[in-house]
mmCIF file with all atom_site columns, C-alpha atoms in Angstrom:
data_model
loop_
_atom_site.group_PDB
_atom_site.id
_atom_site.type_symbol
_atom_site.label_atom_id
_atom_site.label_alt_id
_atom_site.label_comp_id
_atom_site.label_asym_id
_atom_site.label_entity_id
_atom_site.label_seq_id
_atom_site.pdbx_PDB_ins_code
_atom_site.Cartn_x
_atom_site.Cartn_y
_atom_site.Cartn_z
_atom_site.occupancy
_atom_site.B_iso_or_equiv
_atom_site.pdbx_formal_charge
_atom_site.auth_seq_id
_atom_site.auth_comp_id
_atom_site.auth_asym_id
_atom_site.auth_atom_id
_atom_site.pdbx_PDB_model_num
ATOM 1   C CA . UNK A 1 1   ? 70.164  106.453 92.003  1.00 79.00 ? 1   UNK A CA 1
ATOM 2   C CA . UNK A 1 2   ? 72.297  105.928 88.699  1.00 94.00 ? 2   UNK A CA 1
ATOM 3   C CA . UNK A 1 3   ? 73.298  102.952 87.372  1.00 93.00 ? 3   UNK A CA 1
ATOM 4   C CA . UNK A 1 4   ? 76.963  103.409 88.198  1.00 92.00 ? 4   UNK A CA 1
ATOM 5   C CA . UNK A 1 5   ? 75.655  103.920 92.043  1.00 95.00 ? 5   UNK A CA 1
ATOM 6   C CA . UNK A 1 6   ? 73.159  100.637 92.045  1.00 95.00 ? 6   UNK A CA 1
ATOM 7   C CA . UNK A 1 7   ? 76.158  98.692  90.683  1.00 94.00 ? 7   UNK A CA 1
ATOM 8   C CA . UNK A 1 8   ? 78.684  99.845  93.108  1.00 94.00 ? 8   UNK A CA 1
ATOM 9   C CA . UNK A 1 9   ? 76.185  99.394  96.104  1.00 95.00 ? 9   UNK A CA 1
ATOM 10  C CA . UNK A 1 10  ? 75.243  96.093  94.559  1.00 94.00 ? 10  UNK A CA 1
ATOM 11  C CA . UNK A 1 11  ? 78.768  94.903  95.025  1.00 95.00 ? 11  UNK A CA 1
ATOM 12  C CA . UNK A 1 12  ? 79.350  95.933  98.193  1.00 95.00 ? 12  UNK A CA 1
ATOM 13  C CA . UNK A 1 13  ? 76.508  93.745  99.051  1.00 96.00 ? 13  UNK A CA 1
ATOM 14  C CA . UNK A 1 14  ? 77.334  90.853  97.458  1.00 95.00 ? 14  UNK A CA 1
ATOM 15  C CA . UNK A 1 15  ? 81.090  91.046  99.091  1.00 94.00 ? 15  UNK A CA 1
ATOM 16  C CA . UNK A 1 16  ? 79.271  91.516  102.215 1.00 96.00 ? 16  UNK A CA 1
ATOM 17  C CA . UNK A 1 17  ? 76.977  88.869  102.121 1.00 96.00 ? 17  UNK A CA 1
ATOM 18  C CA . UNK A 1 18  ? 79.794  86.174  100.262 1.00 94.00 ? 18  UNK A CA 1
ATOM 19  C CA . UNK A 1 19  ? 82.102  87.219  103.576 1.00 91.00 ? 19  UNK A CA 1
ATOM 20  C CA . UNK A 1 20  ? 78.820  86.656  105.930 1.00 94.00 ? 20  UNK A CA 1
ATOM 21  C CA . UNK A 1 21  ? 77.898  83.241  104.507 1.00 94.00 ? 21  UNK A CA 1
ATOM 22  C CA . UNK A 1 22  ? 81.410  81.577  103.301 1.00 93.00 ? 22  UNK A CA 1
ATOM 23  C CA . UNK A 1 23  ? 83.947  83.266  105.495 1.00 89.00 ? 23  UNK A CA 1
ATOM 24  C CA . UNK A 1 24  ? 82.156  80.817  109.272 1.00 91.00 ? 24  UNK A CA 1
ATOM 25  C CA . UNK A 1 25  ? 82.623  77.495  106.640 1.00 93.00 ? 25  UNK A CA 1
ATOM 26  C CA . UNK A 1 26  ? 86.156  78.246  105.408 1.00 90.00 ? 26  UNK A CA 1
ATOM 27  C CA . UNK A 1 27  ? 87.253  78.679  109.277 1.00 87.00 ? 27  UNK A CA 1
ATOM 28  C CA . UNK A 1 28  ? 85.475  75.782  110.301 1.00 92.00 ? 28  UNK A CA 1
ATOM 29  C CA . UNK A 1 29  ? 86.982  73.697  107.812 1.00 92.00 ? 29  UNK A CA 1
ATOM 30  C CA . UNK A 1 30  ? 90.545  75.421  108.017 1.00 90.00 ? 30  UNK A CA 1
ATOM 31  C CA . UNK A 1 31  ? 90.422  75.497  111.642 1.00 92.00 ? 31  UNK A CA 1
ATOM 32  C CA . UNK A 1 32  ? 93.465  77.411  113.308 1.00 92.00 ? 32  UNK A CA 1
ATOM 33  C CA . UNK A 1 33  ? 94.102  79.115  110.333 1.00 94.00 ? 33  UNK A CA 1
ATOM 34  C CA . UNK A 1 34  ? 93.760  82.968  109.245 1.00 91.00 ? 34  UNK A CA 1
ATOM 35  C CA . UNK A 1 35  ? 92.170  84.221  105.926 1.00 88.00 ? 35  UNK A CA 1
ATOM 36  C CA . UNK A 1 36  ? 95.632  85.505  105.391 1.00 93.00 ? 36  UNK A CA 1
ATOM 37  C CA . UNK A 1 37  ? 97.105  82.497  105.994 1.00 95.00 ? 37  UNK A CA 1
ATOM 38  C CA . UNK A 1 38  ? 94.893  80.387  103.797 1.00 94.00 ? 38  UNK A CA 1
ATOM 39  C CA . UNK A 1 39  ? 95.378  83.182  100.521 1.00 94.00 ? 39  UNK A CA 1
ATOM 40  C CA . UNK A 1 40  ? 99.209  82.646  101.189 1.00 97.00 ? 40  UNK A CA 1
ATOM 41  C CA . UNK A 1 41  ? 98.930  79.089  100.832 1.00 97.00 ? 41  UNK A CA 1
ATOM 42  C CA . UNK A 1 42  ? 96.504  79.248  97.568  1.00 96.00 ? 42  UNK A CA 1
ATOM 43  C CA . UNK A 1 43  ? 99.337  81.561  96.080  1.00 97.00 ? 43  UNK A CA 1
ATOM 44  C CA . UNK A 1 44  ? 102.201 79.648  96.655  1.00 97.00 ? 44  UNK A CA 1
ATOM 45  C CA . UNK A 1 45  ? 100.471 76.637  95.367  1.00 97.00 ? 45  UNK A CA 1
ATOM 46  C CA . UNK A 1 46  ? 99.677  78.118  92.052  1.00 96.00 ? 46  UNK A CA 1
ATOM 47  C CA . UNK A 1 47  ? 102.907 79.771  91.742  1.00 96.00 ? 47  UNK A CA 1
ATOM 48  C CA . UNK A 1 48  ? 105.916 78.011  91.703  1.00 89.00 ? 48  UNK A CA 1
ATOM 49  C CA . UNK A 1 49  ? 108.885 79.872  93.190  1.00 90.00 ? 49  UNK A CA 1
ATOM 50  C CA . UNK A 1 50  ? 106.907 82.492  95.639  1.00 95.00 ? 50  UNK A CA 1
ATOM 51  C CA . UNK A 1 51  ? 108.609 84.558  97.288  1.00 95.00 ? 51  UNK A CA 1
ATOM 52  C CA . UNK A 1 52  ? 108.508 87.655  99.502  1.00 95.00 ? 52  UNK A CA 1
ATOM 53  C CA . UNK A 1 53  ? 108.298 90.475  96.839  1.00 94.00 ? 53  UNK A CA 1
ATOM 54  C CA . UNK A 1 54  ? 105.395 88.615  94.840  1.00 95.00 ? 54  UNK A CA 1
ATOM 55  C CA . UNK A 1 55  ? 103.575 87.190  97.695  1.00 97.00 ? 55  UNK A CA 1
ATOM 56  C CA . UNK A 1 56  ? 103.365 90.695  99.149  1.00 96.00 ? 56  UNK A CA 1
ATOM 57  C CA . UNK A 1 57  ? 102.400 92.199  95.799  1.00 93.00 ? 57  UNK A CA 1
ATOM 58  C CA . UNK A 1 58  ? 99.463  89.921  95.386  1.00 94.00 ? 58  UNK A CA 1
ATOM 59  C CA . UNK A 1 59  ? 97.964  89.719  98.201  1.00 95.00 ? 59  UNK A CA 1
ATOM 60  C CA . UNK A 1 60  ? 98.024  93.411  98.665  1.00 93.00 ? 60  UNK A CA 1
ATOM 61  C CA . UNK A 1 61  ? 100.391 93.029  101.931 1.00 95.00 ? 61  UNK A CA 1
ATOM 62  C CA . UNK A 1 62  ? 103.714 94.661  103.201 1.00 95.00 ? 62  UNK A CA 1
ATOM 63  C CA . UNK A 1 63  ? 106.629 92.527  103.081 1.00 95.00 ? 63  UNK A CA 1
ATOM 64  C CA . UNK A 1 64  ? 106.690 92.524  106.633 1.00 96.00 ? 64  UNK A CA 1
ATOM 65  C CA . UNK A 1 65  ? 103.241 91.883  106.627 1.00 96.00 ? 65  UNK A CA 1
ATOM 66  C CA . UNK A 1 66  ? 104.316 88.616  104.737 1.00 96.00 ? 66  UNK A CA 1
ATOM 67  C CA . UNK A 1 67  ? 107.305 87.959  107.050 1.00 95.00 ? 67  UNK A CA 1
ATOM 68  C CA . UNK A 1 68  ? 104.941 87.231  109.659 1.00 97.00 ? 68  UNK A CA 1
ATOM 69  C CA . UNK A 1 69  ? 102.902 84.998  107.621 1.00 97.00 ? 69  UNK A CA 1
ATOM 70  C CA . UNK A 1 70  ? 105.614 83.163  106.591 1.00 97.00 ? 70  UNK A CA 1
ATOM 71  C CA . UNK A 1 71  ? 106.635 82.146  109.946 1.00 97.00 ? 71  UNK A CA 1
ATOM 72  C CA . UNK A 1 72  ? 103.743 81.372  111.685 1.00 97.00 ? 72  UNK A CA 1
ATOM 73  C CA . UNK A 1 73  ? 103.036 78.588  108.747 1.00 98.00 ? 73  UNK A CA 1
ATOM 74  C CA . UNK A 1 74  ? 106.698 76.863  108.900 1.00 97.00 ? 74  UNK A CA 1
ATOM 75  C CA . UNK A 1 75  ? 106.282 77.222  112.659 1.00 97.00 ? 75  UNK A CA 1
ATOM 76  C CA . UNK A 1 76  ? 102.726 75.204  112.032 1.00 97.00 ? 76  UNK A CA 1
ATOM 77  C CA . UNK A 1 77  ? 104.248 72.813  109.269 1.00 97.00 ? 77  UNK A CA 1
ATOM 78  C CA . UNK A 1 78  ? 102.621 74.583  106.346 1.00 97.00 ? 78  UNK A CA 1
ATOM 79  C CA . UNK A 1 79  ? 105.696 75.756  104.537 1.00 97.00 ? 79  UNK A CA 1
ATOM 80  C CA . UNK A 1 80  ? 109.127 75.033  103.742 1.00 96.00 ? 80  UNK A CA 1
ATOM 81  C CA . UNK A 1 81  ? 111.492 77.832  102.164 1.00 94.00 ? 81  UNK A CA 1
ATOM 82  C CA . UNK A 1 82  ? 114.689 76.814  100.065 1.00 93.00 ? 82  UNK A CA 1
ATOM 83  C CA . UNK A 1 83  ? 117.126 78.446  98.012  1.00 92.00 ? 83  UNK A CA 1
ATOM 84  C CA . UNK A 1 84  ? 117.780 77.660  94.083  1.00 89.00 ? 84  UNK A CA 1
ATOM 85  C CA . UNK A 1 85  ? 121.724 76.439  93.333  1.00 89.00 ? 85  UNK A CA 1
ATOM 86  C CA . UNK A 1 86  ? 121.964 79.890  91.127  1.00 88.00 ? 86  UNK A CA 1
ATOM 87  C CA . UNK A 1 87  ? 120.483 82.487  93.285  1.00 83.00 ? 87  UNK A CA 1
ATOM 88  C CA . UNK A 1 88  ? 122.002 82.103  97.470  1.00 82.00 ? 88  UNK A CA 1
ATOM 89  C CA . UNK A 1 89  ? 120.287 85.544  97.914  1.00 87.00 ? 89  UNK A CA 1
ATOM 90  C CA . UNK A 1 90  ? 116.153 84.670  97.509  1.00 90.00 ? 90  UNK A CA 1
ATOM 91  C CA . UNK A 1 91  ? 114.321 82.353  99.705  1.00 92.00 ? 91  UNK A CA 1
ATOM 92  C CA . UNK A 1 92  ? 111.607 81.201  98.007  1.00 95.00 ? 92  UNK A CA 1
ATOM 93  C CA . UNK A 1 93  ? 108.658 78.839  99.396  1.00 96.00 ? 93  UNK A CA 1
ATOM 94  C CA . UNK A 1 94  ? 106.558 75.923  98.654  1.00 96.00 ? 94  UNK A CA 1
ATOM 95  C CA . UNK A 1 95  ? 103.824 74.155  100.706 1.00 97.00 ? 95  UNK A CA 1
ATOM 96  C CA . UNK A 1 96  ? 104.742 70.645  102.669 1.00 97.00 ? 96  UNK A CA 1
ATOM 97  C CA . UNK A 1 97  ? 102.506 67.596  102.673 1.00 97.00 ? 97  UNK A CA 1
ATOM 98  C CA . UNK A 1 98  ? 100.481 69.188  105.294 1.00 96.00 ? 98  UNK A CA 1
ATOM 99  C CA . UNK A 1 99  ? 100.003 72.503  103.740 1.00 97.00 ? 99  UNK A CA 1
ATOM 100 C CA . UNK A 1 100 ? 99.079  70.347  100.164 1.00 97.00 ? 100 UNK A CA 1
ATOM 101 C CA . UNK A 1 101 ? 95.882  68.999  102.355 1.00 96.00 ? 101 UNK A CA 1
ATOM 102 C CA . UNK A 1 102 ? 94.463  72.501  103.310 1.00 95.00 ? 102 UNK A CA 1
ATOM 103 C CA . UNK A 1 103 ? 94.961  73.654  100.141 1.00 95.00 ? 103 UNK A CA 1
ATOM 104 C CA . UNK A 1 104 ? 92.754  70.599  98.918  1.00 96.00 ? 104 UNK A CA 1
ATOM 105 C CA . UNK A 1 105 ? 90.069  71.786  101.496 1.00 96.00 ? 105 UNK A CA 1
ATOM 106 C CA . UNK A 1 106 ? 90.292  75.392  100.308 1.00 95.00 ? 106 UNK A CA 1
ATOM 107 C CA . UNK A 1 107 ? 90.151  74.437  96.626  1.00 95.00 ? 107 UNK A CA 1
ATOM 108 C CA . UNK A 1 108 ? 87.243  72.019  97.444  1.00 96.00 ? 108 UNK A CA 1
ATOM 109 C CA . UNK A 1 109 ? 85.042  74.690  99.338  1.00 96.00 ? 109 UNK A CA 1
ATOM 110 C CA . UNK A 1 110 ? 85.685  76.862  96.521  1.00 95.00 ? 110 UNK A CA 1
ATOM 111 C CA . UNK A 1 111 ? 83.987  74.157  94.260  1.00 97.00 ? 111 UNK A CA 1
ATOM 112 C CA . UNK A 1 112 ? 81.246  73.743  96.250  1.00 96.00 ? 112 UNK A CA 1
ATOM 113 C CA . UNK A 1 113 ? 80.364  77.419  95.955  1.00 96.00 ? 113 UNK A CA 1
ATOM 114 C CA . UNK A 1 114 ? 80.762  77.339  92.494  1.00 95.00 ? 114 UNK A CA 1
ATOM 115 C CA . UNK A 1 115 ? 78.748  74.407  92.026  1.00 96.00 ? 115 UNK A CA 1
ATOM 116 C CA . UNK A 1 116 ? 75.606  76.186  94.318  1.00 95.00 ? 116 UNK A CA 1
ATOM 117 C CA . UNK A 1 117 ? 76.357  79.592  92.685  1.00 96.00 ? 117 UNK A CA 1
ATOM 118 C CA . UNK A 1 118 ? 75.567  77.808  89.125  1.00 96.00 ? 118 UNK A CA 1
ATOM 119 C CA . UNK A 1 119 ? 71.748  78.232  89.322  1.00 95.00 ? 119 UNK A CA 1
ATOM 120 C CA . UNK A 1 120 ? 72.525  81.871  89.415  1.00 96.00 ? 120 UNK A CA 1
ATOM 121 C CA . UNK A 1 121 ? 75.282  82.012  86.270  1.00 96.00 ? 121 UNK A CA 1
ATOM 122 C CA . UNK A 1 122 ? 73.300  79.576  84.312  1.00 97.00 ? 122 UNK A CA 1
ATOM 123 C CA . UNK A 1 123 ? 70.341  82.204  84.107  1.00 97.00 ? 123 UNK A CA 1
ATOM 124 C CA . UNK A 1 124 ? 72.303  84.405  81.976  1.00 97.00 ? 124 UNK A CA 1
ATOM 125 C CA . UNK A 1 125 ? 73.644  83.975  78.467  1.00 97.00 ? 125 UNK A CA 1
ATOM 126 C CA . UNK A 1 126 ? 77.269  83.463  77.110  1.00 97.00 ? 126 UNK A CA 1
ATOM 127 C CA . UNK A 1 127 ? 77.088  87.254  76.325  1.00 97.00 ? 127 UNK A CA 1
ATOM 128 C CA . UNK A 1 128 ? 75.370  88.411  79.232  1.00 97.00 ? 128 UNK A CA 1
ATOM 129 C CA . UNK A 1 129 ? 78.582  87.217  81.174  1.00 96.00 ? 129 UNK A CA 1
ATOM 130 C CA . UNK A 1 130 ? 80.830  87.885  78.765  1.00 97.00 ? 130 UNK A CA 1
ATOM 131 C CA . UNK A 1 131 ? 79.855  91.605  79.739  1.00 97.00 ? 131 UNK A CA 1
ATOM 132 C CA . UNK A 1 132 ? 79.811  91.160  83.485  1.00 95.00 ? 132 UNK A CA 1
ATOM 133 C CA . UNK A 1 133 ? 83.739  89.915  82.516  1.00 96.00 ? 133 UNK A CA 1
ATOM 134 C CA . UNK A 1 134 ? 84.332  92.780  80.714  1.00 97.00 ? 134 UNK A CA 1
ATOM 135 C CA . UNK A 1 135 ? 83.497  95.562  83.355  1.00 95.00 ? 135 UNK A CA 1
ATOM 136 C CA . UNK A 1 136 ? 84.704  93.358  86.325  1.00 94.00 ? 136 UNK A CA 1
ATOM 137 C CA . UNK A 1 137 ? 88.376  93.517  84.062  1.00 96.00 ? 137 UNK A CA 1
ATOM 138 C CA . UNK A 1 138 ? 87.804  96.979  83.329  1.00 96.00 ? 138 UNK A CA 1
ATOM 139 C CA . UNK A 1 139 ? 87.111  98.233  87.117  1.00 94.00 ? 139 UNK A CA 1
ATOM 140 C CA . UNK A 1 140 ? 90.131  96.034  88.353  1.00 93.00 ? 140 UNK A CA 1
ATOM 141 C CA . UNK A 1 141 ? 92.372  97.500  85.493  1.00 95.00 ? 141 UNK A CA 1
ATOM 142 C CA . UNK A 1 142 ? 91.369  101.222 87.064  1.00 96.00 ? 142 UNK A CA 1
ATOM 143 C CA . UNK A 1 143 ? 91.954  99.925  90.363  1.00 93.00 ? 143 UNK A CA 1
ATOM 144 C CA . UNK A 1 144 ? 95.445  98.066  89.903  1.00 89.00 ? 144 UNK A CA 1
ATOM 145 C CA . UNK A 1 145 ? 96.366  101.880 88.313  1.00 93.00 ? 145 UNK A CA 1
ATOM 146 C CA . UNK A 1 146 ? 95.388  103.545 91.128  1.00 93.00 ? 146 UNK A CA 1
ATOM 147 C CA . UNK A 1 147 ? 97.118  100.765 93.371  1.00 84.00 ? 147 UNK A CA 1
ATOM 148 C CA . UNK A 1 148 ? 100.413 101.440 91.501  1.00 82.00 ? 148 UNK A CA 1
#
């Protein structure tokens, strides 16, 4: 098998295995609420003024896709949408006081499996993942092309 075939296989793998292991402790900890619904949340908390057109761009959705999303968290208390003085046309949404707190989980499980995948990150050098960086930014590159 070539290199470019062990690497590709490894990655599936690992993606496999991260959904296996971390995918049962994010639902138990975000109880009642979808992968989906979770990413939304993340992305609208690290970008001010989401709306529609971007959330569905970044998380790889159809705007209707996103519609849906959008209402099922206001309908659980997750989200609020409102309107800028200058622009009447664009909703645009932020998280409540509710949605702030499973954000916090999400951000926190994410640090804990950062801090236990550190014994694996700290075996290699400054360069070493300076490379992995490289290709990982590379292969998304290619894929964002092929997206567009």
């Amino acid at each position: 098998m070539e290199k470019s075939e062990q690497i590709m296989s490894g990655i599936t793998d690992l993606n496999n295995k991260l959904l296996l292991l971390r995918k049962p402790i994010m639902e138990k900890a975000m109880t009642g609420f979808s992968l989906s619904e979770i990413a939304y949340m993340e992305y609208i908390a690290l970008h001010p003024d989401a709306n529609v057109t971007r959330l569905a761009a970044a998380l790889y959705m159809t705007r209707g896709a996103i519609s849906k999303i959008t209402k099922k968290l206001e309908k659980k208390g997750m989200i609020t949408s409102y309107q800028k003085p200058d622009n009447k046309k664009e909703l645009y949404f932020a998280l409540t006081a509710e949605g702030q707190k499973i954000d916090a989980i999400h951000r926190q499980l994410h640090q804990d499996f950062l801090a236990a995948d550190q014994k694996v990150f700290s075996a290699f050098s400054d360069s070493e993942l300076t490379t992995v960086l490289r290709f990982v930014d590379a292969y998304n590159q290619l894929l964002n092309q092929e997206l567009n």
